[in-house]
Amino acid sequence: MSTFSTTTPLSLPFPSTTLTHTHTHLTRTRTQTRKPTLTFTPLHATNPDTTTTTITILTAGSIAALAAALSLSDPELRRRQQAVEVGGGDKEVVREYFNGTGFQRWKKIYGDTDDVNKVQKDIRVGHAQTVENVVKLLSDERSLKGVTVCDAGCGTGLLSVPLAKLGALVSASDISAAMVAEAQAKAKEEIQSGDSELVMPKFEVKDLESLDGKYDTVVCLDVLIHYPQDKADAMIAHLASLAEKRLVLSFAPKTFYYALLKRIGELFPGPSKATRAYLHAEADVERALEKVGWKIRNRGLVTTQFYFSRLVEAVPAQ
């Protein structure tokens, strides 16, 4: 679900009943806070066009009210105003946000303070599950000792630190200087300097476009939400060029339900929603990978009430 690392929390402003649909299974449930739901299967067991979607059933009155509200909303106007204020486009807006009010907000969400609301706590749980899945994915196959890993869009170090503690040689970067400083502090606190077998992650303030070098593994979690599809394709190609053996990406999946939640969230333009949020169809991400000679080996999906993230692991096709 920042820095470049979290999906924008969205919520429905009216009661609803949800249906969970997976082509062959239909279950009625009540909308409530729930533990993260994880779907993670090998490629051979997964149809690329099959995703878990949630469809919200609305009353006729709710639909009418929603349509009226959407017609009055102009999120693009707000975004253009934000860009003018910081003197640039999406990247400058993101940098400004995550060095200011966004940093304070996401530091709290990514931390362990009790000073979070229901939505923030739910996002914390979802993002933590994504990080846990990636750590397990990378460490189950073989030891991470001496393995070079690029954590692109590291945020507060929630992935970088655990990987370093498992022996990986981590190069971590983020567009936000404030996030990088927080990640460095976390690493110093959790990694014993006296342990000669562990190497402190190398943290840098960099945007994704500036990353270079070669790594065994490149990981980019919840960052593509800041890129429209055409720029996301170019970024995926760039990240793949840095990886030698595998590339792990997570992104907010583009489905009817999630697109609706995103649109509704735009009706409430508080400071927590100060950046654009782009959803991506899994098929589009897969096509971008195939264009540069990579294929998806594993797929996963983490969902909570306010956090949703598709996870893919790609490897060279040959």
mmCIF file of N, CA, C and O in Angstrom, residues 56-98:
data_model
loop_
_atom_site.group_PDB
_atom_site.id
_atom_site.type_symbol
_atom_site.label_atom_id
_atom_site.label_comp_id
_atom_site.label_asym_id
_atom_site.label_seq_id
_atom_site.Cartn_x
_atom_site.Cartn_y
_atom_site.Cartn_z
ATOM 1 N N THR A 56 -18.815 -4.035 -5.156
ATOM 2 C CA THR A 56 -19.668 -3.443 -4.151
ATOM 3 C C THR A 56 -21.068 -3.236 -4.700
ATOM 4 O O THR A 56 -21.237 -2.641 -5.765
ATOM 5 N N ILE A 57 -22.066 -3.726 -3.998
ATOM 6 C CA ILE A 57 -23.449 -3.572 -4.394
ATOM 7 C C ILE A 57 -24.012 -2.329 -3.721
ATOM 8 O O ILE A 57 -24.049 -2.237 -2.503
ATOM 9 N N LEU A 58 -24.421 -1.369 -4.500
ATOM 10 C CA LEU A 58 -24.903 -0.108 -3.973
ATOM 11 C C LEU A 58 -26.402 0.004 -4.190
ATOM 12 O O LEU A 58 -26.958 -0.541 -5.137
ATOM 13 N N THR A 59 -27.052 0.724 -3.327
ATOM 14 C CA THR A 59 -28.468 0.990 -3.515
ATOM 15 C C THR A 59 -28.631 2.010 -4.626
ATOM 16 O O THR A 59 -27.707 2.730 -4.985
ATOM 17 N N ALA A 60 -29.845 2.090 -5.179
ATOM 18 C CA ALA A 60 -30.101 3.045 -6.262
ATOM 19 C C ALA A 60 -29.837 4.466 -5.795
ATOM 20 O O ALA A 60 -29.286 5.296 -6.528
ATOM 21 N N GLY A 61 -30.213 4.764 -4.552
ATOM 22 C CA GLY A 61 -29.994 6.106 -4.023
ATOM 23 C C GLY A 61 -28.525 6.426 -3.887
ATOM 24 O O GLY A 61 -28.082 7.538 -4.187
ATOM 25 N N SER A 62 -27.739 5.428 -3.460
ATOM 26 C CA SER A 62 -26.303 5.645 -3.313
ATOM 27 C C SER A 62 -25.652 5.908 -4.659
ATOM 28 O O SER A 62 -24.771 6.750 -4.786
ATOM 29 N N ILE A 63 -26.077 5.162 -5.675
ATOM 30 C CA ILE A 63 -25.512 5.340 -7.008
ATOM 31 C C ILE A 63 -25.804 6.741 -7.534
ATOM 32 O O ILE A 63 -24.941 7.406 -8.098
ATOM 33 N N ALA A 64 -27.039 7.205 -7.323
ATOM 34 C CA ALA A 64 -27.411 8.536 -7.788
ATOM 35 C C ALA A 64 -26.592 9.607 -7.074
ATOM 36 O O ALA A 64 -26.094 10.550 -7.690
ATOM 37 N N ALA A 65 -26.447 9.437 -5.752
ATOM 38 C CA ALA A 65 -25.672 10.408 -4.978
ATOM 39 C C ALA A 65 -24.211 10.388 -5.401
ATOM 40 O O ALA A 65 -23.558 11.430 -5.515
ATOM 41 N N LEU A 66 -23.685 9.187 -5.649
ATOM 42 C CA LEU A 66 -22.298 9.057 -6.065
ATOM 43 C C LEU A 66 -22.065 9.727 -7.414
ATOM 44 O O LEU A 66 -21.096 10.445 -7.618
ATOM 45 N N ALA A 67 -22.991 9.502 -8.359
ATOM 46 C CA ALA A 67 -22.848 10.092 -9.687
ATOM 47 C C ALA A 67 -22.837 11.609 -9.612
ATOM 48 O O ALA A 67 -22.057 12.278 -10.284
ATOM 49 N N ALA A 68 -23.713 12.160 -8.765
ATOM 50 C CA ALA A 68 -23.770 13.617 -8.625
ATOM 51 C C ALA A 68 -22.475 14.154 -8.036
ATOM 52 O O ALA A 68 -21.943 15.173 -8.482
ATOM 53 N N ALA A 69 -21.953 13.449 -7.033
ATOM 54 C CA ALA A 69 -20.718 13.905 -6.387
ATOM 55 C C ALA A 69 -19.537 13.830 -7.349
ATOM 56 O O ALA A 69 -18.707 14.730 -7.417
ATOM 57 N N LEU A 70 -19.470 12.741 -8.120
ATOM 58 C CA LEU A 70 -18.369 12.589 -9.055
ATOM 59 C C LEU A 70 -18.382 13.672 -10.120
ATOM 60 O O LEU A 70 -17.344 14.143 -10.568
ATOM 61 N N SER A 71 -19.580 14.081 -10.534
ATOM 62 C CA SER A 71 -19.681 15.097 -11.572
ATOM 63 C C SER A 71 -19.180 16.444 -11.094
ATOM 64 O O SER A 71 -18.790 17.296 -11.884
ATOM 65 N N LEU A 72 -19.194 16.677 -9.771
ATOM 66 C CA LEU A 72 -18.757 17.948 -9.222
ATOM 67 C C LEU A 72 -17.276 17.955 -8.853
ATOM 68 O O LEU A 72 -16.718 18.990 -8.534
ATOM 69 N N SER A 73 -16.673 16.772 -8.874
ATOM 70 C CA SER A 73 -15.276 16.672 -8.461
ATOM 71 C C SER A 73 -14.346 16.983 -9.628
ATOM 72 O O SER A 73 -14.606 16.610 -10.756
ATOM 73 N N ASP A 74 -13.246 17.667 -9.354
ATOM 74 C CA ASP A 74 -12.259 17.963 -10.390
ATOM 75 C C ASP A 74 -10.875 17.724 -9.827
ATOM 76 O O ASP A 74 -10.137 18.650 -9.532
ATOM 77 N N PRO A 75 -10.494 16.434 -9.652
ATOM 78 C CA PRO A 75 -9.178 16.134 -9.071
ATOM 79 C C PRO A 75 -8.035 16.629 -9.930
ATOM 80 O O PRO A 75 -6.981 16.984 -9.420
ATOM 81 N N GLU A 76 -8.216 16.655 -11.250
ATOM 82 C CA GLU A 76 -7.136 17.112 -12.117
ATOM 83 C C GLU A 76 -6.803 18.578 -11.868
ATOM 84 O O GLU A 76 -5.644 18.986 -11.934
ATOM 85 N N LEU A 77 -7.824 19.380 -11.583
ATOM 86 C CA LEU A 77 -7.588 20.788 -11.279
ATOM 87 C C LEU A 77 -6.744 20.915 -10.020
ATOM 88 O O LEU A 77 -5.785 21.691 -9.976
ATOM 89 N N ARG A 78 -7.058 20.146 -8.992
ATOM 90 C CA ARG A 78 -6.277 20.176 -7.749
ATOM 91 C C ARG A 78 -4.846 19.756 -8.013
ATOM 92 O O ARG A 78 -3.899 20.338 -7.475
ATOM 93 N N ARG A 79 -4.653 18.748 -8.861
ATOM 94 C CA ARG A 79 -3.308 18.254 -9.136
ATOM 95 C C ARG A 79 -2.482 19.278 -9.902
ATOM 96 O O ARG A 79 -1.284 19.440 -9.649
ATOM 97 N N ARG A 80 -3.116 19.944 -10.832
ATOM 98 C CA ARG A 80 -2.393 20.991 -11.572
ATOM 99 C C ARG A 80 -1.980 22.121 -10.644
ATOM 100 O O ARG A 80 -0.887 22.670 -10.761
ATOM 101 N N GLN A 81 -2.855 22.446 -9.698
ATOM 102 C CA GLN A 81 -2.533 23.496 -8.727
ATOM 103 C C GLN A 81 -1.359 23.080 -7.850
ATOM 104 O O GLN A 81 -0.476 23.887 -7.538
ATOM 105 N N GLN A 82 -1.330 21.795 -7.452
ATOM 106 C CA GLN A 82 -0.215 21.298 -6.642
ATOM 107 C C GLN A 82 1.095 21.397 -7.413
ATOM 108 O O GLN A 82 2.132 21.795 -6.867
ATOM 109 N N ALA A 83 1.052 21.026 -8.704
ATOM 110 C CA ALA A 83 2.263 21.069 -9.524
ATOM 111 C C ALA A 83 2.777 22.498 -9.663
ATOM 112 O O ALA A 83 3.984 22.741 -9.615
ATOM 113 N N VAL A 84 1.860 23.443 -9.828
ATOM 114 C CA VAL A 84 2.253 24.851 -9.945
ATOM 115 C C VAL A 84 2.907 25.324 -8.657
ATOM 116 O O VAL A 84 3.921 26.032 -8.653
ATOM 117 N N GLU A 85 2.342 24.900 -7.512
ATOM 118 C CA GLU A 85 2.850 25.344 -6.217
ATOM 119 C C GLU A 85 4.291 24.900 -5.986
ATOM 120 O O GLU A 85 5.082 25.612 -5.366
ATOM 121 N N VAL A 86 4.654 23.709 -6.475
ATOM 122 C CA VAL A 86 6.009 23.206 -6.238
ATOM 123 C C VAL A 86 6.909 23.420 -7.450
ATOM 124 O O VAL A 86 8.096 23.065 -7.424
ATOM 125 N N GLY A 87 6.357 23.977 -8.522
ATOM 126 C CA GLY A 87 7.167 24.295 -9.693
ATOM 127 C C GLY A 87 7.587 23.098 -10.510
ATOM 128 O O GLY A 87 8.718 23.041 -11.005
ATOM 129 N N GLY A 88 6.719 22.109 -10.667
ATOM 130 C CA GLY A 88 7.074 20.938 -11.465
ATOM 131 C C GLY A 88 5.893 20.027 -11.682
ATOM 132 O O GLY A 88 4.740 20.418 -11.504
ATOM 133 N N GLY A 89 6.186 18.770 -12.051
ATOM 134 C CA GLY A 89 5.149 17.791 -12.314
ATOM 135 C C GLY A 89 4.985 16.803 -11.182
ATOM 136 O O GLY A 89 5.244 17.108 -10.016
ATOM 137 N N ASP A 90 4.570 15.574 -11.551
ATOM 138 C CA ASP A 90 4.301 14.543 -10.543
ATOM 139 C C ASP A 90 5.486 14.313 -9.610
ATOM 140 O O ASP A 90 5.332 14.209 -8.392
ATOM 141 N N LYS A 91 6.684 14.204 -10.185
ATOM 142 C CA LYS A 91 7.860 13.889 -9.370
ATOM 143 C C LYS A 91 8.114 14.956 -8.315
ATOM 144 O O LYS A 91 8.397 14.649 -7.152
ATOM 145 N N GLU A 92 8.004 16.213 -8.710
ATOM 146 C CA GLU A 92 8.251 17.309 -7.762
ATOM 147 C C GLU A 92 7.184 17.339 -6.675
ATOM 148 O O GLU A 92 7.468 17.626 -5.504
ATOM 149 N N VAL A 93 5.928 17.053 -7.057
ATOM 150 C CA VAL A 93 4.844 17.008 -6.076
ATOM 151 C C VAL A 93 5.108 15.905 -5.053
ATOM 152 O O VAL A 93 4.952 16.095 -3.840
ATOM 153 N N VAL A 94 5.525 14.734 -5.548
ATOM 154 C CA VAL A 94 5.812 13.604 -4.664
ATOM 155 C C VAL A 94 6.973 13.924 -3.727
ATOM 156 O O VAL A 94 6.910 13.667 -2.519
ATOM 157 N N ARG A 95 8.044 14.491 -4.281
ATOM 158 C CA ARG A 95 9.207 14.827 -3.457
ATOM 159 C C ARG A 95 8.825 15.824 -2.361
ATOM 160 O O ARG A 95 9.201 15.662 -1.193
ATOM 161 N N GLU A 96 8.091 16.857 -2.731
ATOM 162 C CA GLU A 96 7.676 17.876 -1.770
ATOM 163 C C GLU A 96 6.802 17.282 -0.670
ATOM 164 O O GLU A 96 6.987 17.538 0.513
ATOM 165 N N TYR A 97 5.856 16.456 -1.077
ATOM 166 C CA TYR A 97 4.919 15.851 -0.128
ATOM 167 C C TYR A 97 5.634 14.947 0.877
ATOM 168 O O TYR A 97 5.427 15.048 2.085
ATOM 169 N N PHE A 98 6.505 14.063 0.386
ATOM 170 C CA PHE A 98 7.144 13.089 1.263
ATOM 171 C C PHE A 98 8.345 13.644 2.013
ATOM 172 O O PHE A 98 8.955 12.927 2.810
#
